Coordinates of C-alpha atoms in Angstrom, one line a residue:
Chain A
M1 CA -19.7 56.9 -44.7
K2 CA -18.6 58.9 -41.6
K3 CA -19.4 55.9 -39.5
W4 CA -17.1 53.7 -41.7
I5 CA -14.2 56.2 -41.4
G6 CA -14.7 56.3 -37.7
I7 CA -14.5 52.5 -37.4
F8 CA -11.4 52.5 -39.7
L9 CA -9.8 55.1 -37.4
V10 CA -10.6 53.1 -34.3
L11 CA -9.1 50.0 -35.9
L12 CA -6.0 51.9 -36.9
I13 CA -5.4 53.4 -33.5
G14 CA -6.1 50.0 -31.9
C15 CA -3.4 48.5 -34.1
A16 CA -1.0 51.2 -33.4
K17 CA -1.5 50.9 -29.7
K18 CA -1.0 47.1 -29.9
S19 CA 2.3 47.4 -31.7
L20 CA 3.5 50.0 -29.4
V21 CA 2.8 47.9 -26.4
K22 CA 4.6 45.0 -28.0
K23 CA 7.7 47.1 -28.7
D24 CA 7.8 48.6 -25.3
G25 CA 6.8 45.4 -23.4
P26 CA 9.2 43.0 -21.8
A27 CA 11.2 40.6 -24.0
P28 CA 9.4 37.3 -24.4
D29 CA 12.1 35.4 -22.5
A30 CA 12.2 37.7 -19.5
E31 CA 10.4 36.3 -16.5
T32 CA 9.0 39.6 -15.3
V33 CA 5.2 39.3 -14.8
K34 CA 2.8 42.2 -14.8
Q35 CA 1.5 43.2 -11.3
E36 CA -2.1 42.2 -12.1
D37 CA -0.9 38.8 -13.4
I38 CA 1.0 37.7 -10.2
E39 CA -0.8 34.9 -8.4
L40 CA -2.5 35.7 -5.2
P41 CA -0.4 34.5 -2.3
L42 CA -2.3 31.8 -0.3
R43 CA 0.0 31.3 2.7
G44 CA -1.9 31.3 6.0
K45 CA -5.3 32.1 4.5
E46 CA -8.5 30.2 4.9
F47 CA -10.8 29.7 1.9
S48 CA -14.2 28.0 1.7
P49 CA -16.2 26.4 -1.1
L50 CA -19.4 28.1 -2.3
K51 CA -22.4 26.4 -3.9
E52 CA -22.5 29.0 -6.6
L53 CA -19.0 28.0 -7.8
G54 CA -19.1 24.7 -9.7
I55 CA -16.4 22.0 -9.9
V56 CA -14.6 21.6 -13.2
Y57 CA -13.8 18.0 -14.1
F58 CA -11.0 16.6 -16.4
D59 CA -10.1 13.6 -18.4
L60 CA -7.3 11.2 -17.3
D61 CA -3.9 12.8 -17.4
A62 CA -5.4 15.9 -19.0
A63 CA -5.4 19.6 -18.0
D64 CA -7.4 21.0 -20.9
L65 CA -11.0 22.1 -20.6
K66 CA -13.6 19.5 -21.8
P67 CA -16.3 21.0 -24.0
E68 CA -19.0 20.0 -21.5
M69 CA -17.1 22.0 -18.8
I70 CA -17.1 25.3 -20.6
A71 CA -20.5 26.4 -19.2
V72 CA -19.6 25.8 -15.5
T73 CA -16.2 27.5 -16.0
Q74 CA -17.8 30.6 -17.6
K75 CA -20.4 30.7 -14.8
N76 CA -17.7 30.6 -12.2
A77 CA -15.8 33.4 -13.9
E78 CA -18.9 35.5 -14.2
F79 CA -19.6 35.0 -10.5
L80 CA -16.1 36.1 -9.5
K81 CA -16.4 39.1 -11.8
T82 CA -19.6 40.2 -10.1
H83 CA -18.1 39.7 -6.7
P84 CA -15.0 41.8 -6.7
E85 CA -14.9 41.6 -2.9
L86 CA -13.8 37.9 -3.1
E87 CA -10.4 36.3 -3.8
A88 CA -10.1 32.7 -4.9
R89 CA -7.9 29.6 -4.4
L90 CA -8.1 27.2 -7.3
D91 CA -7.4 23.7 -6.0
G92 CA -6.2 21.1 -8.5
H93 CA -6.9 17.4 -7.8
C94 CA -6.2 14.1 -9.4
D95 CA -7.4 10.5 -9.2
E96 CA -5.1 8.0 -7.7
R97 CA -4.1 6.2 -10.8
G98 CA -0.9 8.3 -11.5
T99 CA 2.0 8.2 -9.1
T100 CA 1.8 10.5 -6.0
E101 CA 4.7 12.6 -7.3
Y102 CA 3.4 13.1 -10.9
N103 CA -0.1 13.8 -9.6
L104 CA 1.1 16.7 -7.5
A105 CA 2.4 18.4 -10.6
L106 CA -0.6 17.4 -12.7
G107 CA -3.0 19.0 -10.1
Q108 CA -0.9 22.2 -10.3
R109 CA -1.3 22.2 -14.1
R110 CA -5.0 21.8 -13.9
A111 CA -5.3 24.6 -11.3
G112 CA -3.1 26.8 -13.6
A113 CA -5.2 26.0 -16.6
I114 CA -8.4 27.1 -14.9
R115 CA -6.8 30.3 -13.6
A116 CA -5.7 31.1 -17.2
Y117 CA -9.3 30.4 -18.4
Y118 CA -10.8 32.7 -15.7
K119 CA -8.2 35.3 -16.6
G120 CA -9.2 35.1 -20.2
L121 CA -12.8 35.7 -19.2
G122 CA -11.8 38.9 -17.4
V123 CA -11.1 37.9 -13.8
A124 CA -7.9 39.7 -12.5
G125 CA -5.0 37.3 -12.2
N126 CA -3.9 38.7 -8.8
R127 CA -7.3 37.8 -7.3
M128 CA -6.5 34.1 -7.8
G129 CA -3.9 31.7 -6.5
T130 CA -3.4 28.1 -7.5
Q131 CA -2.8 25.1 -5.3
S132 CA -2.3 21.4 -6.1
W133 CA -3.4 18.7 -3.8
G134 CA -2.4 15.9 -6.2
E135 CA -4.2 12.7 -5.1
E136 CA -4.1 13.6 -1.4
K137 CA -7.8 14.8 -1.1
P138 CA -10.1 12.6 -3.2
A139 CA -13.7 13.7 -3.3
C140 CA -14.7 10.0 -3.6
A141 CA -12.8 7.2 -2.0
E142 CA -13.8 4.1 -3.9
L143 CA -11.7 2.6 -6.6
T144 CA -14.2 2.8 -9.4
E145 CA -14.2 4.6 -12.7
E146 CA -17.1 6.8 -11.5
C147 CA -15.1 7.8 -8.4
Y148 CA -12.0 8.6 -10.5
D149 CA -14.1 10.8 -12.7
Q150 CA -15.2 12.8 -9.6
N151 CA -11.6 13.1 -8.3
R152 CA -10.0 14.7 -11.4
R153 CA -11.1 18.2 -10.8
V154 CA -10.5 21.9 -9.9
E155 CA -12.4 23.4 -7.1
T156 CA -12.8 27.2 -6.8
W157 CA -12.7 28.2 -3.1
V158 CA -13.1 31.8 -2.0
R159 CA -12.7 34.3 0.9
T160 CA -13.5 37.9 1.4
K161 CA -10.5 40.1 0.7
E162 CA -9.0 41.8 3.7
K163 CA -10.1 45.4 3.7
P164 CA -7.1 47.8 3.5
V165 CA -6.8 49.0 7.1
K166 CA -4.5 51.5 8.8
D167 CA -1.2 50.2 10.0
K168 CA -2.1 50.5 13.7
K169 CA -5.3 48.4 13.4
K170 CA -3.5 45.8 11.3
K171 CA -0.9 45.3 13.9
V172 CA -3.5 44.7 16.6
K173 CA -5.2 42.2 14.4
T174 CA -2.1 40.1 13.7
K175 CA -1.4 40.0 17.4
K176 CA -4.8 38.7 18.1
E177 CA -4.4 36.1 15.4
A178 CA -1.1 34.9 16.8
A179 CA -2.4 34.7 20.4
P180 CA -3.9 31.2 20.6
Chain B
M1 CA 38.2 -9.5 -3.3
A2 CA 40.2 -8.3 -6.2
I3 CA 37.8 -9.7 -8.7
K4 CA 34.9 -7.9 -7.0
G5 CA 36.8 -4.6 -7.2
F6 CA 37.5 -5.3 -10.8
F7 CA 33.8 -5.8 -11.6
A8 CA 32.9 -2.7 -9.8
S9 CA 35.4 -0.6 -11.8
V10 CA 34.3 -2.1 -15.1
A11 CA 30.7 -1.2 -14.2
F12 CA 31.7 2.3 -13.4
A13 CA 34.0 2.7 -16.4
A14 CA 31.3 1.4 -18.7
F15 CA 28.8 3.9 -17.4
F16 CA 31.0 6.8 -18.1
A17 CA 32.0 5.4 -21.4
S18 CA 28.3 5.2 -22.2
V19 CA 27.9 8.9 -21.6
A20 CA 30.8 9.8 -23.8
F21 CA 30.1 7.3 -26.6
P22 CA 26.4 6.5 -26.6
Q23 CA 26.8 4.3 -29.8
D24 CA 29.2 2.0 -27.9
A25 CA 26.6 -0.3 -26.6
P26 CA 28.5 -3.6 -25.9
Q27 CA 30.6 -1.9 -23.3
V28 CA 27.5 -0.8 -21.5
R29 CA 26.1 -4.3 -21.5
T30 CA 29.2 -5.5 -19.7
G31 CA 28.6 -2.9 -17.0
I32 CA 25.0 -3.6 -16.4
K33 CA 25.3 -7.4 -16.7
E34 CA 25.8 -7.7 -13.0
I35 CA 23.0 -5.5 -11.9
F36 CA 20.5 -7.0 -14.3
G37 CA 19.7 -10.0 -12.3
E38 CA 22.4 -12.6 -13.1
S39 CA 22.4 -14.4 -9.7
R40 CA 25.9 -15.0 -8.4
A41 CA 27.4 -17.3 -5.9
A42 CA 28.6 -15.9 -2.6
Q43 CA 31.8 -13.9 -3.0
A44 CA 33.4 -14.7 0.4
K45 CA 33.3 -17.1 3.2
L46 CA 33.1 -16.2 6.8
G47 CA 33.2 -18.1 10.1
L48 CA 31.0 -16.6 12.8
V49 CA 32.5 -17.8 16.1
N50 CA 29.9 -19.3 18.4
N51 CA 30.5 -19.0 22.1
P52 CA 28.1 -21.3 24.0
S53 CA 28.4 -19.0 27.0
A54 CA 27.7 -15.8 25.0
N55 CA 25.9 -13.1 26.9
E56 CA 22.7 -11.4 25.7
E57 CA 24.5 -8.5 23.9
E58 CA 26.9 -10.9 22.1
R59 CA 24.0 -13.0 20.8
A60 CA 22.0 -10.0 19.7
L61 CA 24.9 -8.5 17.8
S62 CA 25.7 -11.8 16.1
D63 CA 22.1 -12.2 15.0
I64 CA 22.1 -8.7 13.4
V65 CA 25.4 -9.3 11.6
R66 CA 24.1 -12.7 10.3
M67 CA 20.8 -11.2 9.2
D68 CA 22.6 -8.4 7.3
L69 CA 25.2 -10.5 5.6
E70 CA 22.8 -13.3 4.7
L71 CA 20.4 -10.8 3.1
I72 CA 23.0 -9.3 0.8
G73 CA 24.1 -12.7 -0.3
L74 CA 27.8 -11.9 -0.9
V75 CA 29.0 -13.8 2.1
E76 CA 28.6 -17.5 3.0
I77 CA 28.5 -17.8 6.7
T78 CA 29.6 -20.9 8.7
E79 CA 28.9 -21.2 12.4
L80 CA 32.2 -22.0 14.2
E81 CA 32.6 -23.7 17.5
A82 CA 35.6 -22.6 19.4
K83 CA 37.4 -26.0 18.9
D84 CA 37.0 -25.6 15.1
V85 CA 38.6 -22.2 14.8
S86 CA 42.1 -23.5 14.2
N87 CA 41.0 -25.7 11.4
F88 CA 39.0 -23.0 9.6
N89 CA 40.8 -21.6 6.5
Y90 CA 38.7 -18.5 5.9
P91 CA 38.2 -15.3 7.8
R92 CA 36.4 -15.5 11.2
L93 CA 34.5 -12.9 13.1
E94 CA 34.5 -12.8 16.9
I95 CA 32.3 -10.5 18.9
K96 CA 32.8 -9.9 22.6
A97 CA 30.6 -7.6 24.7
V98 CA 31.8 -6.5 28.1
K99 CA 29.7 -4.7 30.6
S100 CA 31.0 -1.3 31.4
K101 CA 29.9 1.5 33.7
K102 CA 27.8 3.0 31.0
G103 CA 26.1 0.1 29.2
Y104 CA 28.6 -2.2 27.5
A105 CA 31.6 -2.2 25.1
A106 CA 31.7 -4.5 22.1
H107 CA 35.1 -5.7 20.9
V108 CA 35.0 -7.0 17.3
N109 CA 37.8 -8.9 15.7
L110 CA 38.0 -10.2 12.1
A111 CA 40.9 -12.5 11.6
A112 CA 42.3 -15.0 9.2
G113 CA 44.8 -17.5 10.7
Q114 CA 47.1 -15.4 12.9
E115 CA 46.4 -12.2 10.9
T116 CA 44.0 -9.5 12.0
L117 CA 41.9 -8.1 9.0
A118 CA 39.9 -5.6 11.0
S119 CA 39.3 -4.8 14.6
K120 CA 37.2 -2.3 16.3
N121 CA 35.6 -1.3 19.6
F122 CA 32.1 0.0 19.9
N123 CA 30.7 1.7 23.0
A124 CA 27.0 1.3 23.8
P125 CA 25.7 3.6 26.4
D126 CA 22.5 1.4 26.5
Q127 CA 20.9 -1.5 24.7
T128 CA 19.0 0.8 22.3
K129 CA 22.2 1.2 20.4
T130 CA 22.7 -2.5 19.9
R131 CA 21.0 -2.7 16.5
R132 CA 23.1 0.2 15.1
I133 CA 26.3 -1.4 16.4
G134 CA 25.3 -4.7 14.9
H135 CA 24.8 -3.0 11.5
K136 CA 28.1 -1.2 11.8
I137 CA 29.9 -4.6 12.5
A138 CA 28.2 -6.1 9.4
E139 CA 29.4 -3.1 7.3
M140 CA 32.9 -3.4 8.6
T141 CA 33.0 -7.1 8.0
L142 CA 31.5 -6.9 4.5
K143 CA 33.9 -4.1 3.5
S144 CA 36.9 -6.0 4.7
L145 CA 35.9 -9.2 2.9
T146 CA 34.5 -7.8 -0.4
G147 CA 35.4 -4.1 -0.6
E148 CA 31.7 -3.3 -0.5
K149 CA 30.1 -1.8 2.5
G150 CA 26.4 -2.7 2.0
F151 CA 23.7 -0.4 3.4
F152 CA 23.1 -1.7 6.9
T153 CA 23.4 1.7 8.7
S154 CA 21.2 3.4 6.1
R155 CA 17.7 4.8 6.8
I156 CA 14.5 4.8 5.0
A157 CA 12.3 8.0 5.1
F158 CA 8.7 7.5 4.2
T159 CA 5.2 9.0 4.8
L160 CA 2.6 7.5 7.0
R161 CA -1.1 8.0 6.3
S162 CA -3.6 6.9 8.9
Q163 CA -6.6 5.2 7.5
K164 CA -8.8 7.0 10.0
N165 CA -7.9 10.4 8.7
K166 CA -6.7 10.1 5.1
N167 CA -6.1 13.8 4.8
I168 CA -3.1 13.7 7.1
K169 CA 0.3 12.4 6.1
E170 CA 3.3 12.6 8.4
L171 CA 7.0 12.2 7.6
W172 CA 8.7 9.2 9.3
V173 CA 12.2 7.8 9.4
A174 CA 13.3 4.2 10.3
D175 CA 16.4 2.0 10.0
W176 CA 16.5 0.2 6.6
D177 CA 15.0 -2.9 8.2
G178 CA 12.0 -1.0 9.6
K179 CA 13.3 -0.9 13.2
N180 CA 13.4 2.3 15.2
A181 CA 10.6 4.0 13.2
A182 CA 9.9 7.5 14.5
A183 CA 7.9 10.5 13.3
V184 CA 9.8 13.5 12.0
T185 CA 6.7 15.7 11.6
Q186 CA 3.6 15.9 13.7
W187 CA 2.0 18.7 11.8
S188 CA -1.5 17.2 11.2
T189 CA -1.4 18.2 7.5
V190 CA -0.1 16.6 4.3
S191 CA 3.7 16.2 4.4
M192 CA 5.1 14.2 1.5
L193 CA 7.8 13.1 -0.9
P194 CA 11.0 12.9 1.2
A195 CA 14.4 12.9 -0.4
F196 CA 17.8 12.4 1.4
S197 CA 20.8 14.7 1.0
P198 CA 23.8 12.9 -0.4
D199 CA 25.3 12.4 3.0
G200 CA 22.1 11.1 4.5
R201 CA 22.0 13.8 7.1
E202 CA 19.1 15.9 5.7
I203 CA 15.7 15.2 4.3
A204 CA 13.9 17.5 1.9
F205 CA 10.1 17.2 1.7
T206 CA 7.0 19.0 0.8
S207 CA 4.4 20.1 3.4
Y208 CA 1.2 22.2 3.4
R209 CA 2.0 23.3 6.9
E210 CA 1.5 27.0 6.1
G211 CA -1.3 26.6 3.5
N212 CA 1.0 26.3 0.5
P213 CA 2.9 23.2 -0.7
D214 CA 6.4 24.3 0.4
L215 CA 9.7 22.5 0.5
Y216 CA 11.3 22.0 3.9
I217 CA 14.7 20.5 5.0
H218 CA 14.9 18.5 8.2
D219 CA 18.3 17.9 9.8
L220 CA 18.5 14.5 11.4
V221 CA 21.4 15.4 13.7
T222 CA 20.1 18.7 15.1
N223 CA 16.4 17.8 14.6
A224 CA 15.8 21.2 13.2
T225 CA 13.4 21.8 10.3
R226 CA 13.5 24.9 8.1
L227 CA 11.4 26.3 5.2
F228 CA 13.6 25.9 2.1
S229 CA 11.5 26.9 -0.9
G230 CA 8.1 28.6 -0.3
L231 CA 7.2 30.3 -3.6
Q232 CA 3.5 30.8 -4.3
G233 CA 2.3 27.6 -6.1
L234 CA 4.1 24.2 -6.2
N235 CA 7.4 23.5 -4.4
A236 CA 8.1 19.8 -4.6
S237 CA 10.1 16.8 -5.7
A238 CA 13.6 17.6 -4.5
S239 CA 16.7 15.8 -5.7
F240 CA 20.1 16.8 -4.3
D241 CA 23.0 17.3 -6.6
P242 CA 25.3 14.5 -5.3
L243 CA 28.5 16.5 -5.9
G244 CA 27.5 20.1 -5.9
Q245 CA 25.4 22.4 -3.7
G246 CA 22.3 22.6 -5.9
V247 CA 18.9 20.9 -5.5
A248 CA 16.7 20.1 -8.5
V249 CA 13.0 20.8 -7.7
T250 CA 9.6 21.3 -9.3
L251 CA 8.2 24.8 -9.1
S252 CA 5.1 26.3 -10.8
R253 CA 5.7 30.0 -10.3
G254 CA 2.4 31.0 -11.9
Q255 CA 3.0 28.6 -14.9
D256 CA 3.0 24.9 -15.6
P257 CA 5.2 22.9 -13.2
N258 CA 8.8 23.0 -14.5
L259 CA 12.2 21.9 -13.2
Y260 CA 14.6 24.3 -11.6
L261 CA 18.0 24.1 -9.9
I262 CA 17.9 26.0 -6.6
S263 CA 20.5 26.6 -3.8
R264 CA 20.1 25.1 -0.3
E265 CA 18.8 28.5 0.7
G266 CA 16.1 28.3 -1.9
K267 CA 17.5 30.8 -4.4
I268 CA 16.8 29.9 -8.0
L269 CA 20.1 29.2 -9.7
N270 CA 18.9 27.9 -13.1
R271 CA 15.7 27.1 -14.9
L272 CA 16.1 23.6 -16.4
T273 CA 12.9 23.2 -18.4
S274 CA 10.4 25.6 -19.9
T275 CA 7.6 23.5 -21.4
M276 CA 3.8 23.6 -21.4
G277 CA 2.7 20.6 -19.4
V278 CA 4.3 18.7 -16.5
D279 CA 8.0 18.3 -15.9
T280 CA 8.7 16.8 -12.4
A281 CA 10.3 14.0 -10.3
A282 CA 13.9 14.8 -11.1
T283 CA 16.7 12.4 -10.0
F284 CA 20.4 13.2 -10.4
S285 CA 22.9 10.8 -11.9
P286 CA 25.5 9.9 -9.3
N287 CA 28.2 11.9 -11.1
G288 CA 25.9 15.0 -11.0
Q289 CA 26.1 15.5 -14.8
E290 CA 22.6 14.3 -15.8
I291 CA 19.1 14.4 -14.5
A292 CA 16.3 11.9 -15.2
F293 CA 12.8 13.3 -14.9
T294 CA 9.1 12.7 -15.7
T295 CA 7.5 14.7 -18.5
D296 CA 4.3 14.6 -20.5
R297 CA 5.7 16.4 -23.4
S298 CA 5.3 13.4 -25.7
G299 CA 1.8 12.5 -24.5
N300 CA 1.5 10.3 -21.4
P301 CA 4.2 10.7 -18.8
Q302 CA 7.5 9.2 -19.8
I303 CA 11.0 9.4 -18.4
F304 CA 13.5 11.7 -20.1
I305 CA 17.2 12.4 -19.4
M306 CA 18.8 15.8 -19.8
S307 CA 22.2 17.3 -18.8
K308 CA 22.5 19.1 -15.5
S309 CA 22.0 22.5 -17.3
G310 CA 18.9 21.3 -19.1
G311 CA 20.3 20.5 -22.5
N312 CA 20.8 17.2 -24.5
I313 CA 17.3 16.0 -23.8
R314 CA 16.6 12.4 -24.7
R315 CA 13.7 10.0 -24.0
L316 CA 14.5 6.9 -21.9
T317 CA 11.3 5.0 -21.8
Y318 CA 9.6 3.5 -24.8
G319 CA 7.0 0.8 -24.8
F320 CA 5.2 2.1 -21.7
F321 CA 1.8 3.6 -21.4
W322 CA 3.1 5.5 -18.4
A323 CA 6.6 5.7 -16.9
D324 CA 7.2 7.8 -13.9
G325 CA 9.1 8.4 -10.6
A326 CA 12.7 7.6 -11.6
D327 CA 15.5 6.9 -9.2
W328 CA 19.1 6.7 -10.4
S329 CA 21.2 4.0 -8.8
V330 CA 24.2 5.2 -6.7
D331 CA 26.6 3.2 -9.0
G332 CA 25.1 4.9 -12.0
S333 CA 24.4 1.7 -13.9
A334 CA 20.6 1.6 -13.6
I335 CA 17.5 3.8 -13.4
A336 CA 14.4 2.4 -11.5
F337 CA 10.9 3.7 -12.2
A338 CA 7.2 2.9 -11.8
G339 CA 5.7 1.9 -15.2
K340 CA 2.7 0.3 -16.8
K341 CA 2.2 -0.9 -20.4
S342 CA -1.5 -0.2 -20.7
R343 CA -4.0 2.1 -19.0
E344 CA -5.7 -0.7 -17.1
E345 CA -2.5 -2.2 -15.6
K346 CA -1.3 -1.3 -12.2
F347 CA 2.1 0.3 -11.7
Q348 CA 5.1 -2.1 -11.4
I349 CA 8.7 -1.4 -10.6
F350 CA 11.1 -1.6 -13.6
I351 CA 14.8 -0.9 -14.0
A352 CA 16.5 0.2 -17.1
D353 CA 20.1 0.9 -18.1
P354 CA 20.7 4.7 -18.7
L355 CA 20.6 4.2 -22.4
G356 CA 17.2 2.5 -22.4
L357 CA 18.5 -0.6 -24.1
K358 CA 17.1 -3.1 -21.7
F359 CA 14.2 -3.1 -19.2
V360 CA 13.7 -5.6 -16.4
Q361 CA 10.5 -5.9 -14.4
I362 CA 11.1 -6.2 -10.6
T363 CA 7.6 -6.6 -9.1
T364 CA 4.5 -8.4 -10.3
E365 CA 1.9 -8.4 -7.5
G366 CA -0.5 -5.5 -6.6
A367 CA 0.4 -1.9 -7.5
N368 CA 4.0 -0.9 -6.8
E369 CA 5.3 2.7 -6.8
H370 CA 8.1 5.0 -5.8
P371 CA 11.3 2.9 -6.2
A372 CA 14.5 4.0 -4.3
F373 CA 17.9 2.4 -4.6
S374 CA 20.0 1.2 -1.6
A375 CA 23.4 2.8 -1.2
D376 CA 25.1 -0.2 -2.8
S377 CA 22.7 -0.3 -5.8
R378 CA 21.9 -3.9 -5.1
F379 CA 18.4 -3.5 -3.5
L380 CA 15.3 -1.4 -4.2
A381 CA 12.8 -0.1 -1.7
Y382 CA 9.2 0.7 -2.9
S383 CA 5.7 0.9 -1.7
S384 CA 3.2 -1.8 -2.6
N385 CA -0.5 -2.3 -1.9
K386 CA -0.5 -6.1 -2.6
N387 CA -1.7 -6.8 1.0
G388 CA -4.6 -4.4 0.8
K389 CA -2.8 -1.4 2.3
W390 CA 0.4 0.3 1.3
E391 CA 3.5 -1.1 2.8
I392 CA 7.2 -0.7 2.1
F393 CA 9.2 -3.7 0.7
I394 CA 12.8 -4.2 -0.3
K395 CA 14.0 -6.6 -3.0
G396 CA 17.4 -7.5 -4.2
I397 CA 18.3 -6.9 -7.9
T398 CA 21.6 -8.5 -8.3
V399 CA 20.7 -11.5 -6.1
E400 CA 17.4 -13.3 -6.3
T401 CA 15.7 -12.5 -3.1
P402 CA 12.1 -12.7 -2.1
E403 CA 10.5 -9.4 -1.3
I404 CA 11.0 -8.4 2.3
K405 CA 8.4 -6.3 4.0
V406 CA 10.3 -3.7 6.1
L407 CA 7.5 -1.3 7.0
G408 CA 3.8 -1.9 7.5
F409 CA 1.4 -0.7 10.2
E410 CA -2.1 -1.6 11.4
R411 CA -4.7 0.8 9.9
A412 CA -2.1 3.0 8.2
D413 CA -0.4 3.3 4.8
C414 CA 3.4 3.6 4.4
L415 CA 4.3 5.5 1.2
E416 CA 7.0 7.2 -0.8
P417 CA 10.2 5.6 0.5
A418 CA 13.5 7.4 0.2
W419 CA 16.7 5.5 1.1
S420 CA 19.8 7.2 2.5
V421 CA 23.5 6.2 2.2
S422 CA 25.2 4.5 5.1
E423 CA 26.4 6.3 8.2
K424 CA 29.9 7.7 8.1
E425 CA 32.4 5.4 9.8

């Protein structure tokens, strides 16, 4: 009996908290985004693929996750969660059957869809940035259906986060990087 | 001359009428009649005076003028010997080139009988300017004879992809006829999707130069390139407002790609669409009041039209499996796009009137993408792979012309043409 009351109380508090957050939260139209939801800036950073991170494939002109891709997506998210030292770039790609211009937007949509999926599985949004390559970097160059299937994809590339360092050290580092 | 002007104003009036009264279809048909492929006879006659002792520059200039005017098909050219000039009842063009201290000076005279219709001097510091001067003479002549200027001093911007390294695309610019092609970027990354400013001076394009697809603007006069929109995520597909200061672009900003109006400094002025899915490839109407764009909100990508502020959304393309990459003609009477009617087909170039009442297929061979209208709305440039690699062709719409290959390179693809207006006089 006590147990039941306990659960009831937890539910009640849970609900109360939720409604509070809703009331105090930003208006739905406002374009303010929570700090942890802001995309990781990718400018000037080098990322690499990892064999532990699988490629997610899509149907023609689609950005929704295929049932057979759920497992690899979950595995990727799990890997990112257990490696908090990594940050990720999600690269969206298309086959060449759309136009160049549309594909650039479609690749972005695919990358965004996977980022949202990882986020839903508990990976912090600000550890991940999205990037579309449209049809510019095909994985397979032949003009066959099998090749097209391999090209409609999102790849998860990673790098080790820069450790927070003291200002002095950071300055020296940027100078070094700019030197060559 | 007067008749030509009359037709042009009817076309223009009909376009605006169509915006105000969409139900008033017959008026629209009058306007688009001309652009939708009814071949017409030449509008004017011209005698090109042949001097047997012409020097090298004079011959070169005459050849360029003849090529330009014959292509556009509005002028019927007769070669005139000096002895026939007095018996010729139509305007005649005479080109004289005199060597000067710095290169040469070209004296151009367009006359009918004793009356001078147009006359101009062009100074050429060296022979590399000969093509440009020839195109200027052709524009001057055409304008004087028909009221239309043509597009002979315009340029085509495009991207060049080496077949050796397909991961690199550079931005290039050439004269409309493919001559004087030169690289704008040498950044060894993917640079893509050029778009000209309304005055033809600037080119906006996307590049991954700094590791993010950012928008840049290149100034053809100063040769300076600057970052223009560099938000995290996608910055692409610019279309300049032809009358205002804004630029319609595709941004993702942590969400699906949507259309925004931004300033030339990259400041967001207005969000135009807020849909799940893809909204991209905006093109302004020439009066700056409407924007055609590609969206997958109804399933596969189709072309929709909305007002400049994002309202009054209507679908333009029906009957296509996929319709994409619109370009609105400078005279407002037609919208060109790449379309296919089934999944298996290759893209072809189509034009439609802005109400979507009629569709005309322009290309048939190979895959054809990325149409761009000439400044006079009579020609289209597009990329085609019908010869096994991507090349840029132009083709007349109002006159039956064969496709003309203007840009093609050994072991390289030419893609994504954008076409500027003519140079200012």
